[in-house]
PDB file of C-alpha atoms in Angstrom:
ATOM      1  CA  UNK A  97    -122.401  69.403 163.590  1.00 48.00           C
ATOM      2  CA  UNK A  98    -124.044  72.357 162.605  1.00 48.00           C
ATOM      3  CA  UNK A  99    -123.055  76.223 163.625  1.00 55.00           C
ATOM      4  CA  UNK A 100    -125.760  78.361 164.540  1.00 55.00           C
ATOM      5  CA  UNK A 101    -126.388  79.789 161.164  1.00 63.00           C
ATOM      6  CA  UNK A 102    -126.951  76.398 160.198  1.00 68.00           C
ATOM      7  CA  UNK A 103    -123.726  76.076 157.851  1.00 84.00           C
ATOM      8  CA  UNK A 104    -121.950  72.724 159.360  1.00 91.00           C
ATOM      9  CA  UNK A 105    -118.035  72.849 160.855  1.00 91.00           C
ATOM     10  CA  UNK A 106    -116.704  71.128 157.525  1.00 93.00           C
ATOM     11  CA  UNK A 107    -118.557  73.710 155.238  1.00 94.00           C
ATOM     12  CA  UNK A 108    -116.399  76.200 157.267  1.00 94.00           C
ATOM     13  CA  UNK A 109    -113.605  74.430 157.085  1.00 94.00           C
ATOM     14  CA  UNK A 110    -113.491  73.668 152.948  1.00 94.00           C
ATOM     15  CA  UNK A 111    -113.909  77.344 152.967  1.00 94.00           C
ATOM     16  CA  UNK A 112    -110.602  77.644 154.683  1.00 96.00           C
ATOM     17  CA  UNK A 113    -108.811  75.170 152.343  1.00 94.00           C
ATOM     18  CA  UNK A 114    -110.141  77.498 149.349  1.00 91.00           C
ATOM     19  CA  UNK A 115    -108.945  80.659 150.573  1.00 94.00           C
ATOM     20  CA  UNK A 116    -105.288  79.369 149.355  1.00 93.00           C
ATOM     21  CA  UNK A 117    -104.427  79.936 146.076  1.00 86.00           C
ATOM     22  CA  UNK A 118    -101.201  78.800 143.766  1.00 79.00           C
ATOM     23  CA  UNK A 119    -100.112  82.742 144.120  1.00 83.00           C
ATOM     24  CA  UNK A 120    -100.761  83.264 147.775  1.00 90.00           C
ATOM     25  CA  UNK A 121     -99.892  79.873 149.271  1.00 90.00           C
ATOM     26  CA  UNK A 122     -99.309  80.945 152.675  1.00 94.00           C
ATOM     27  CA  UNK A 123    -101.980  83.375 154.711  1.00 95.00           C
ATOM     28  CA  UNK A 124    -102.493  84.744 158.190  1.00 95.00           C
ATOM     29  CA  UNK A 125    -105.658  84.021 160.351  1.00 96.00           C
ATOM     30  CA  UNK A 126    -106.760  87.733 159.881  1.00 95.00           C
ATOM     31  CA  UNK A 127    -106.749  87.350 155.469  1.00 96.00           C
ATOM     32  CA  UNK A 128    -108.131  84.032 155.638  1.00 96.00           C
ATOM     33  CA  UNK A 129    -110.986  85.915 158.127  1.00 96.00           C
ATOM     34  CA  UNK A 130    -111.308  88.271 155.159  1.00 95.00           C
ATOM     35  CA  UNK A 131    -111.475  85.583 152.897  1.00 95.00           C
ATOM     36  CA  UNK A 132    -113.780  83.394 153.873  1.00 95.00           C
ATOM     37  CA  UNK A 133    -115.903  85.520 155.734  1.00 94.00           C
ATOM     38  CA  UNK A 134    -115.689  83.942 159.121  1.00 95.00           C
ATOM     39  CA  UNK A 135    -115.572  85.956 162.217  1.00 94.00           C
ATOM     40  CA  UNK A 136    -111.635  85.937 162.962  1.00 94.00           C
ATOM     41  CA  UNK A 137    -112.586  84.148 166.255  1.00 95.00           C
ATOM     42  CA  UNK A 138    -114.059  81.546 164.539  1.00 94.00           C
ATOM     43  CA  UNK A 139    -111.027  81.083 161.935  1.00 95.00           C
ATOM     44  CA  UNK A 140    -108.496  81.650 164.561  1.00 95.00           C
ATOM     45  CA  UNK A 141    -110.110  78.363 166.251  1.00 95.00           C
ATOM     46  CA  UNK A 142    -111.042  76.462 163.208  1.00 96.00           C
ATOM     47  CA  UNK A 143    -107.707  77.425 161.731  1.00 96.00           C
ATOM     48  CA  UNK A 144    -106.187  75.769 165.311  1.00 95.00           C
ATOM     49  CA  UNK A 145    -108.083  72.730 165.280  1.00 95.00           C
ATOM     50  CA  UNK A 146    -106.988  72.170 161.354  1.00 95.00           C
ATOM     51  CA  UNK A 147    -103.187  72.609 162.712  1.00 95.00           C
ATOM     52  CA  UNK A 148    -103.652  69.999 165.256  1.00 95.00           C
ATOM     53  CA  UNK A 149    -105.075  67.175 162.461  1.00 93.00           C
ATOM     54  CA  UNK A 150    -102.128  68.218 160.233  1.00 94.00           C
ATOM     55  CA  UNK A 151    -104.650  69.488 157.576  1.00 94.00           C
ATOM     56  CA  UNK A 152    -102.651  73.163 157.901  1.00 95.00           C
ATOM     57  CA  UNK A 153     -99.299  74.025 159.181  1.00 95.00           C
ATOM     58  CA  UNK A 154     -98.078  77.245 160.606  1.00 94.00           C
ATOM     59  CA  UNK A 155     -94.758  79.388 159.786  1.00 92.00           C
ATOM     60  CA  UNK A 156     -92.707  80.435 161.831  1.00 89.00           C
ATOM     61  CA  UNK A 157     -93.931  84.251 160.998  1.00 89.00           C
ATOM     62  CA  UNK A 158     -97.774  82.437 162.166  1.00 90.00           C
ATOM     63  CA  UNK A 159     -98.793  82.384 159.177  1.00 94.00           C
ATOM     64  CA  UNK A 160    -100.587  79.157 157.524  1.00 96.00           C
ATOM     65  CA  UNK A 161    -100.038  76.571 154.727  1.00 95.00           C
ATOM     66  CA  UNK A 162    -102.153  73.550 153.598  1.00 94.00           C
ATOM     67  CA  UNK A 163    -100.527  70.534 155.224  1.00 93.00           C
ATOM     68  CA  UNK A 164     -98.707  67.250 153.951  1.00 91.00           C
ATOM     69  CA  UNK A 165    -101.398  65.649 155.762  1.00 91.00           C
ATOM     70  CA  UNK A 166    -104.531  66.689 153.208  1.00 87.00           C
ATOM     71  CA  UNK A 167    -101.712  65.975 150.130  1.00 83.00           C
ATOM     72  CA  UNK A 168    -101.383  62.773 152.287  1.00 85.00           C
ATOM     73  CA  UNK A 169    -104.645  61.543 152.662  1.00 85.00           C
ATOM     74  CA  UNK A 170    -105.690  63.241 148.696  1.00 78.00           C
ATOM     75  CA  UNK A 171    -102.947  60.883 147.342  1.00 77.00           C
ATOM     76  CA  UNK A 172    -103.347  57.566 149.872  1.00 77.00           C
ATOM     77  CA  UNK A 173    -106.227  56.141 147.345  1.00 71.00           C
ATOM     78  CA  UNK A 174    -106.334  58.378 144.603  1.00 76.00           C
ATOM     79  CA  UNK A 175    -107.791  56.968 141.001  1.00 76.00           C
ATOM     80  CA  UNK A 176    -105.698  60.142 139.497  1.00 84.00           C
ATOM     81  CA  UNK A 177    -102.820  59.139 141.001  1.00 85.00           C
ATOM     82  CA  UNK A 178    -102.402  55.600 139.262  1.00 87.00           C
ATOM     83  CA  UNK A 179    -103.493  57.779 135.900  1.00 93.00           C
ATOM     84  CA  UNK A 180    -101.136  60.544 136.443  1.00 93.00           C
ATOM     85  CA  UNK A 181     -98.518  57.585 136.779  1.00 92.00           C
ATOM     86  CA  UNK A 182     -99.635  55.714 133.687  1.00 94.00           C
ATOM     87  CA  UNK A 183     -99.488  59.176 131.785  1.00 96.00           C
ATOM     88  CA  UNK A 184     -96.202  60.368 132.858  1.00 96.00           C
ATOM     89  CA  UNK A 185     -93.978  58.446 130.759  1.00 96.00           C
ATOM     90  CA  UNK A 186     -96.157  59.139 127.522  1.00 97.00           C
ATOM     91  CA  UNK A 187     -96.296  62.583 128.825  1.00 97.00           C
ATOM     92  CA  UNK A 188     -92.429  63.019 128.385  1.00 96.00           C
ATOM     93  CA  UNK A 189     -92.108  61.247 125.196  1.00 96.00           C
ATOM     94  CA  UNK A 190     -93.946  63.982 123.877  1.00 96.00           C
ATOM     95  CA  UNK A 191     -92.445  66.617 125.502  1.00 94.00           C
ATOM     96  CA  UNK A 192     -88.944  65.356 123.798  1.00 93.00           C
ATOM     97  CA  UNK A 193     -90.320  65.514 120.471  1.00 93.00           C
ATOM     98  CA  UNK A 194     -92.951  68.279 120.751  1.00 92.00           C
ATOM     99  CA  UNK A 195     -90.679  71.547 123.181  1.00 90.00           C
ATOM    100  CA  UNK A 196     -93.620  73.083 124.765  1.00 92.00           C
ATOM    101  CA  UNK A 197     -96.710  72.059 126.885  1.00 92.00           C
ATOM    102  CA  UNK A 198     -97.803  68.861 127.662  1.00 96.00           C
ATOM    103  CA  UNK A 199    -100.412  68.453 130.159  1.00 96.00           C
ATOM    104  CA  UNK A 200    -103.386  65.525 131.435  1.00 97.00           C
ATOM    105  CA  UNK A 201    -106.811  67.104 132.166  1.00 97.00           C
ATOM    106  CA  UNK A 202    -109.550  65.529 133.919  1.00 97.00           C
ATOM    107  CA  UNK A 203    -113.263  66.068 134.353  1.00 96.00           C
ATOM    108  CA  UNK A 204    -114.505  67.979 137.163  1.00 94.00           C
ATOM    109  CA  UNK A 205    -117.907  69.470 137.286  1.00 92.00           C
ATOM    110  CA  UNK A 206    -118.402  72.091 134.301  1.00 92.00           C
ATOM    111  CA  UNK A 207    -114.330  72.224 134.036  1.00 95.00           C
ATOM    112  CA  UNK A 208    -111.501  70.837 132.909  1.00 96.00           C
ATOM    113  CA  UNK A 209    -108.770  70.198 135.828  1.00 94.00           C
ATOM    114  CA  UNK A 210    -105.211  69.406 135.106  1.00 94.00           C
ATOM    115  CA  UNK A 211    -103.549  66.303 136.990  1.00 92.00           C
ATOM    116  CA  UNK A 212    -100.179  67.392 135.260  1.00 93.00           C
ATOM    117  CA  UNK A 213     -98.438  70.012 133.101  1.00 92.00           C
ATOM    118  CA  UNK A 214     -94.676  69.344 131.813  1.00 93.00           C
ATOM    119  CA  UNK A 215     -93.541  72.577 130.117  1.00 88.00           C
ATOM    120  CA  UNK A 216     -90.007  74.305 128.894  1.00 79.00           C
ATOM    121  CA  UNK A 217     -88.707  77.983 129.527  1.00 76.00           C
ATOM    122  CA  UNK A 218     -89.280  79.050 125.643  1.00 74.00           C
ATOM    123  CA  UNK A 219     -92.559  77.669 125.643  1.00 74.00           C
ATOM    124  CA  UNK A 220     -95.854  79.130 124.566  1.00 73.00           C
ATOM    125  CA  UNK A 221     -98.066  80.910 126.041  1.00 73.00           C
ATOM    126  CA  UNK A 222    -100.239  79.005 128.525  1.00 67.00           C
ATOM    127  CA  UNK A 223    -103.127  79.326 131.114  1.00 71.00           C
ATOM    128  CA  UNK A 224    -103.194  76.413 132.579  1.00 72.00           C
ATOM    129  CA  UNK A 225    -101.335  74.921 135.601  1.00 78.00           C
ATOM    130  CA  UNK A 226    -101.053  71.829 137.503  1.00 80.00           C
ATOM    131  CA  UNK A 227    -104.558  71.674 139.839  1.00 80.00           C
ATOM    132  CA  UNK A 228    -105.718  74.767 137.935  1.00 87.00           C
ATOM    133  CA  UNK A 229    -108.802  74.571 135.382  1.00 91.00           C
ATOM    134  CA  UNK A 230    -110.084  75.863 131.785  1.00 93.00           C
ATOM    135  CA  UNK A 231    -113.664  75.686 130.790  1.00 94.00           C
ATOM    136  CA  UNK A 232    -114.782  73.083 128.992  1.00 97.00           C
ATOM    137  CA  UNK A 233    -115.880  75.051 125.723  1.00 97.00           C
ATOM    138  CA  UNK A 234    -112.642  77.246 125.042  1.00 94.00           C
ATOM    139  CA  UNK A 235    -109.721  73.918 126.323  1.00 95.00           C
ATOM    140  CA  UNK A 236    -108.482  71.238 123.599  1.00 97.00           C
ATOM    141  CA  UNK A 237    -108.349  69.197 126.634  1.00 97.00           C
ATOM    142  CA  UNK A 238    -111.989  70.376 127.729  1.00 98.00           C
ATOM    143  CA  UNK A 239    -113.178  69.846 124.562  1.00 98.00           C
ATOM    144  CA  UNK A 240    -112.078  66.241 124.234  1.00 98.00           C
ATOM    145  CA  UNK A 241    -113.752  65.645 127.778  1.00 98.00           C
ATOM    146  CA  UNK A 242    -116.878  67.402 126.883  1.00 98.00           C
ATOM    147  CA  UNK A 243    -117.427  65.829 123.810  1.00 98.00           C
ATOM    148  CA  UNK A 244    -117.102  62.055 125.595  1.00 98.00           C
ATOM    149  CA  UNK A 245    -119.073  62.739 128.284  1.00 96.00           C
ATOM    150  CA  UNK A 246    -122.203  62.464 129.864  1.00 95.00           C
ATOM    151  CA  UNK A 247    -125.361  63.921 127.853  1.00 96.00           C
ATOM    152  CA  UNK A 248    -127.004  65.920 130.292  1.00 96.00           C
ATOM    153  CA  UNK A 249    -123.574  68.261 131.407  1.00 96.00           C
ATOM    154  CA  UNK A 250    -123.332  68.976 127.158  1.00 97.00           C
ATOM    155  CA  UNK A 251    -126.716  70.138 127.276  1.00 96.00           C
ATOM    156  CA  UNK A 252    -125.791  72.320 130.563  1.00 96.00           C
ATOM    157  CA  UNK A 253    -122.803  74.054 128.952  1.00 97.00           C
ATOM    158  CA  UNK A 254    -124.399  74.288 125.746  1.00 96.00           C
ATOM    159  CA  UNK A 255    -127.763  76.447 127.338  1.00 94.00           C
ATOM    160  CA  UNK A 256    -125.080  77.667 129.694  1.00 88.00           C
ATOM    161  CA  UNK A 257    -122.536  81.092 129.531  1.00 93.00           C
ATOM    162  CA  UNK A 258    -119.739  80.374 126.559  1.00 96.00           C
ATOM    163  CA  UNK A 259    -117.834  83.188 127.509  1.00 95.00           C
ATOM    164  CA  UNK A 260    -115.561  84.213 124.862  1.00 96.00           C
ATOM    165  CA  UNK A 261    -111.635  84.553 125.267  1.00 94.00           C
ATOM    166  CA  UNK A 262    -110.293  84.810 121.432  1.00 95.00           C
ATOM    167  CA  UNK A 263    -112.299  85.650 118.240  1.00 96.00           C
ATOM    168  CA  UNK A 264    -111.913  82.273 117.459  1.00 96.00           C
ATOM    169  CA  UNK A 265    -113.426  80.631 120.981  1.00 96.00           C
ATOM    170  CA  UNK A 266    -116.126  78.823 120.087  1.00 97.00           C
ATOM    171  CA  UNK A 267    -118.917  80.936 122.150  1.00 96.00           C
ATOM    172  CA  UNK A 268    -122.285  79.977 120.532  1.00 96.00           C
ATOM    173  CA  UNK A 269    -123.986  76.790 121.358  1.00 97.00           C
ATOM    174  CA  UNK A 270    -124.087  75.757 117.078  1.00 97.00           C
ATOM    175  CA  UNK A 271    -120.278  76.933 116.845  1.00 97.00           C
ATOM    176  CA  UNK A 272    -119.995  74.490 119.809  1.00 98.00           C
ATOM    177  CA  UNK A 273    -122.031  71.961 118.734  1.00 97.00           C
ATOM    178  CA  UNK A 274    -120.202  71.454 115.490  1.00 97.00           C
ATOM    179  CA  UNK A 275    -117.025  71.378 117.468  1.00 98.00           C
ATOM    180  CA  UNK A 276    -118.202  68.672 119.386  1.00 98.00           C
ATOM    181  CA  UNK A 277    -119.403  66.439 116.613  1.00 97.00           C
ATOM    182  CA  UNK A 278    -116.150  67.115 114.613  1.00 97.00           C
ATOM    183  CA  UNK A 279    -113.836  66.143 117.979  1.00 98.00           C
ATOM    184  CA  UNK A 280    -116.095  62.759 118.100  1.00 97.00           C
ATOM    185  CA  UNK A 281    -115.470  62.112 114.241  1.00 97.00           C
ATOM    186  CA  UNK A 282    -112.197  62.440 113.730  1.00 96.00           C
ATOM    187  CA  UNK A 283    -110.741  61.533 117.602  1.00 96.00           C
ATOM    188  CA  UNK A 284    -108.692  64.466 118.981  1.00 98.00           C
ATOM    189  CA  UNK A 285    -109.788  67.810 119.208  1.00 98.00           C
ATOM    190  CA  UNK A 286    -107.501  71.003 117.405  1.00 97.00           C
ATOM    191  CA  UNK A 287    -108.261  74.386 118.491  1.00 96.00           C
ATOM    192  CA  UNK A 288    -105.931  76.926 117.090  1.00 95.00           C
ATOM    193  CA  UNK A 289    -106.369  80.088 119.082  1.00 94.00           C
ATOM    194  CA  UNK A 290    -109.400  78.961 121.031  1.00 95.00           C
ATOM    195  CA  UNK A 291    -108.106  80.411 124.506  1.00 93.00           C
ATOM    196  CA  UNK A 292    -104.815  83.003 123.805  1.00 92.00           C
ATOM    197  CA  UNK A 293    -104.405  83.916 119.551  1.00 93.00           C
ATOM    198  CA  UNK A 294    -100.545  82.954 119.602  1.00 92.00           C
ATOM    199  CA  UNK A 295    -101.464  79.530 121.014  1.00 92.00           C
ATOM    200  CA  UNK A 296    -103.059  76.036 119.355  1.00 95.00           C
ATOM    201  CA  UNK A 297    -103.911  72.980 121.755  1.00 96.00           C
ATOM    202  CA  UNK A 298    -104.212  69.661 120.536  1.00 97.00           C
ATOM    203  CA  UNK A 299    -106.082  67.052 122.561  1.00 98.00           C
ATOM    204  CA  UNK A 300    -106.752  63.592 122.560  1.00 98.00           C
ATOM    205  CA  UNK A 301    -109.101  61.403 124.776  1.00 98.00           C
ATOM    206  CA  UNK A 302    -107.487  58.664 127.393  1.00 98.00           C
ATOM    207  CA  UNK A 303    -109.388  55.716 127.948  1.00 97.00           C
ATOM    208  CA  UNK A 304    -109.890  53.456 130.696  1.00 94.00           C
ATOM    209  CA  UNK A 305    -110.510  49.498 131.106  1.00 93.00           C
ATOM    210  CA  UNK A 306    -114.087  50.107 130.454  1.00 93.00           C
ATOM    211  CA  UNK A 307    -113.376  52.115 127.328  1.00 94.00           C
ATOM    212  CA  UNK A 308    -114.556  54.803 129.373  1.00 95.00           C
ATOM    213  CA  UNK A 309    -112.973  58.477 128.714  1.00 97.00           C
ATOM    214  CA  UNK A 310    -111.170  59.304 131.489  1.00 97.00           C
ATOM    215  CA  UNK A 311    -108.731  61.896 130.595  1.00 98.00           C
ATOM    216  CA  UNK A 312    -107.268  64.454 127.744  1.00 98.00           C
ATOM    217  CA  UNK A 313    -103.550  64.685 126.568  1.00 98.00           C
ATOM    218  CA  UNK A 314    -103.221  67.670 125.212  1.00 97.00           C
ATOM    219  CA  UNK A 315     -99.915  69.771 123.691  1.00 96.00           C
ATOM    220  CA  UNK A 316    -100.120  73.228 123.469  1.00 94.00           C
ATOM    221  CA  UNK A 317     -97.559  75.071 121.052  1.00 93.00           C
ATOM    222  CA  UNK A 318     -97.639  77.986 118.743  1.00 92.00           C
ATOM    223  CA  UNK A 319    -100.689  79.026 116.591  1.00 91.00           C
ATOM    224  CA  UNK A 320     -98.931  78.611 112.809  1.00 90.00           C
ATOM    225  CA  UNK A 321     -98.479  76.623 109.819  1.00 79.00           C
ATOM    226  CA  UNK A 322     -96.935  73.063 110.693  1.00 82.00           C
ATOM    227  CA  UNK A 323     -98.949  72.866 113.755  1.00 87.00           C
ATOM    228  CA  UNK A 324    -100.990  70.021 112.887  1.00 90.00           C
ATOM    229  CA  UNK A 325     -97.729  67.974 112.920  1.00 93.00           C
ATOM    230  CA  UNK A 326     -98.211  67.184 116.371  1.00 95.00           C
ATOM    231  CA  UNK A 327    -101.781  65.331 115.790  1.00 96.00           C
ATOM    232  CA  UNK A 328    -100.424  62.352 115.320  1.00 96.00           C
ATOM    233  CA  UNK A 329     -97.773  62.534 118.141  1.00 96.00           C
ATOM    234  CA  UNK A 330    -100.240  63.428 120.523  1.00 97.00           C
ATOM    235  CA  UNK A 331    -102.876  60.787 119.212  1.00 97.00           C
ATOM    236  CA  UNK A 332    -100.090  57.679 119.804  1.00 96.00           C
ATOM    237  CA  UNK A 333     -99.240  58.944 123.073  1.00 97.00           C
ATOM    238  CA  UNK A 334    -102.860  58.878 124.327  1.00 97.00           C
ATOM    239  CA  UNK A 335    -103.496  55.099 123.028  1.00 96.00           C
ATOM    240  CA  UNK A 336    -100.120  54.226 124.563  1.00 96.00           C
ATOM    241  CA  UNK A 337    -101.604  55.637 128.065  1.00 97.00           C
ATOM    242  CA  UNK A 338    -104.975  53.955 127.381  1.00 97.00           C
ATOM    243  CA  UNK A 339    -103.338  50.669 126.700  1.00 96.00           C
ATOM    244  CA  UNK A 340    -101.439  50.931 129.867  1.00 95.00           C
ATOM    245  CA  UNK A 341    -104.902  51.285 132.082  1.00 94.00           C
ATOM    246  CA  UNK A 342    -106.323  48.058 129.931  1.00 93.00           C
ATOM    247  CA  UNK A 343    -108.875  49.731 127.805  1.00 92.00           C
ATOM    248  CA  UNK A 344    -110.171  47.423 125.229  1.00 88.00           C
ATOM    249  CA  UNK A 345    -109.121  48.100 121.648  1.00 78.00           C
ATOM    250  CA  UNK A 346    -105.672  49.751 123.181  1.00 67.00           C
ATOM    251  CA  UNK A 347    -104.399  46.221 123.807  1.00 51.00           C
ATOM    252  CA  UNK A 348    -101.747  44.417 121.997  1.00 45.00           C
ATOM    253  CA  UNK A 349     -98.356  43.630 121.621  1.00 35.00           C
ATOM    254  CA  UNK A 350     -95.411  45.504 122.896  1.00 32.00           C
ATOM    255  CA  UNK A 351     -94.384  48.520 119.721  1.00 38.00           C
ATOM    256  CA  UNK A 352     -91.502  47.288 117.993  1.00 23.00           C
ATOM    257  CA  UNK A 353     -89.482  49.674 116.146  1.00 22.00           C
ATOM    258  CA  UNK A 354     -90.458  50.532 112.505  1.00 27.00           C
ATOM    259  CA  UNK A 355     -93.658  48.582 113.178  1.00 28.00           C
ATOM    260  CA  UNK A 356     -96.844  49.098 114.579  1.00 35.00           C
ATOM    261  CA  UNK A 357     -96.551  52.864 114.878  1.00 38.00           C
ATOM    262  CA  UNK A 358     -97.884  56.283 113.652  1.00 38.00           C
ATOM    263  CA  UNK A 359     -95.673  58.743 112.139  1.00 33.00           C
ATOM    264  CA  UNK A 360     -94.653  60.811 115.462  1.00 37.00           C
ATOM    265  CA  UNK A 361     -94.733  58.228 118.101  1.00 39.00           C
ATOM    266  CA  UNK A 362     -92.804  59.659 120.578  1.00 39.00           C
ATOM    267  CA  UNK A 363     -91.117  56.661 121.432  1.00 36.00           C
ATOM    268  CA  UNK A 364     -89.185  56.590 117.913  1.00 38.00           C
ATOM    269  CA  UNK A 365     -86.523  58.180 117.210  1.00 35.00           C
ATOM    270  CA  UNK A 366     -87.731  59.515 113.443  1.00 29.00           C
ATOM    271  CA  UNK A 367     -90.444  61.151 115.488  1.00 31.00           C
ATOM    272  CA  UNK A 368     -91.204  64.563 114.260  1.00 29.00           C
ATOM    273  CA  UNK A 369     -93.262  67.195 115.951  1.00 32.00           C
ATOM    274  CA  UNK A 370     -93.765  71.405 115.740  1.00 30.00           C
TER     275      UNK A 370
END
């Protein structure tokens, strides 16, 4: 069904869902009017009908939340959700050893979007969050997902905007280009001061049963000497998740202790990180 001005109910109504943000969960009908630039007739009734399906819920001060019913119905069949699950316990073996960031990104569109972030109070700085995103170009975890994927959206974001965050983002299409190449030679991507100077991502790419990239593990901890430390943690952790979602090549026998492993596996005890 299309409204007069030929922009269909649902269009309205993702416009409604993306008037909430992480910082201003909760809105009245009158800011999400403002918002999404529907008459506050129109929201008021959209906004009603979305309350009745569960998709939003109201306050008792009126004003309105996304609903467990979308999280419901996001989650019911979700591929992420058996990756997020695979991740997780690779996810906090690194966090043990490493003491800052650890997150799982995931392509989507031009950007990279984060399934999960595990972090500590003394960490780093960091941009990201969980459901929040980072450009491809200027992310360790963007990076990684750039460089494995399709053709055609490299092209796009290398004629595209590289807008630049640090001195050291890579912001030219042959600074980016080396990048690239360099993340697909040597498997992980290390970009020290790409989005904040005081911070240094590590990424690594997550496979799937078709030996497909599907994800990026990434750590993010300080930008200084010992950094690279973590390469290897970071690296083991990403084969371990691979191997749990049967991609070829990440198969094999269960790890036994002292054998089998990198230096840093997060799973041993001598593990080492920075």
């Amino acid at each position: 069904m299309r409204t007069q001005n030929g922009e269909s109910v649902l269009a309205r109504a993702v416009r409604i869902f993306e008037a909430f943000t992480p910082e201003e969960s909760a809105l009245t009908v009158s800011e999400i009017s403002r918002r999404t630039g529907l008459h506050v007739a129109t929201a008021s009734r959209l906004v009603a009908e979305l309350v009745s399906y569960g998709f939003l819920t109201r306050d008792d001060d009126r004003r309105v939340r996304i609903g467990m019913r979308l999280w419901e119905l996001a989650t019911r069949a979700s591929p992420t959700l058996s990756l997020r699950n695979a991740a997780m316990p690779f996810m906090e073996g690194v966090h043990d050893v490493v003491g800052h960031h650890v997150q799982l990104g995931v392509l989507d569109g031009d950007e990279a979007l984060f399934l999960e972030r595990l972090t500590a109070p003394e960490a780093v700085i960091n941009y990201t969050r969980i459901a929040g995103r980072l450009p491809l170009h200027a992310s360790s975890s963007g990076l990684v997902l750039l460089a494995h994927g399709p053709a055609d959206l490299r092209e796009r974001v290398l004629e595209g905007p590289l807008p630049r965050y640090t001195p050291d983002t890579p912001a030219t299409a042959a600074r980016l280009r080396a990048v690239l190449a360099e993340i697909r030679r040597q498997g992980y991507a290390y970009c020290p001061g790409y989005v904040h100077p005081d911070a240094l991502g590590v990424a690594a790419p997550v496979r799937d049963a078709r030996g497909e990239v599907v994800a990026a593990l990434a750590v993010i901890v300080p930008n200084e000497a010992g950094a690279s430390s973590v390469v290897p943690v970071v690296r083991t952790a990403a084969r371990g998740v691979s191997r749990a979602l049967g991609a070829p090549g990440a198969l094999g026998a269960p790890d036994v202790p002292g054998r089998g492993r990198e230096p840093g596996d997060p799973r041993d005890g001598r593990a080492t990180g920075g």
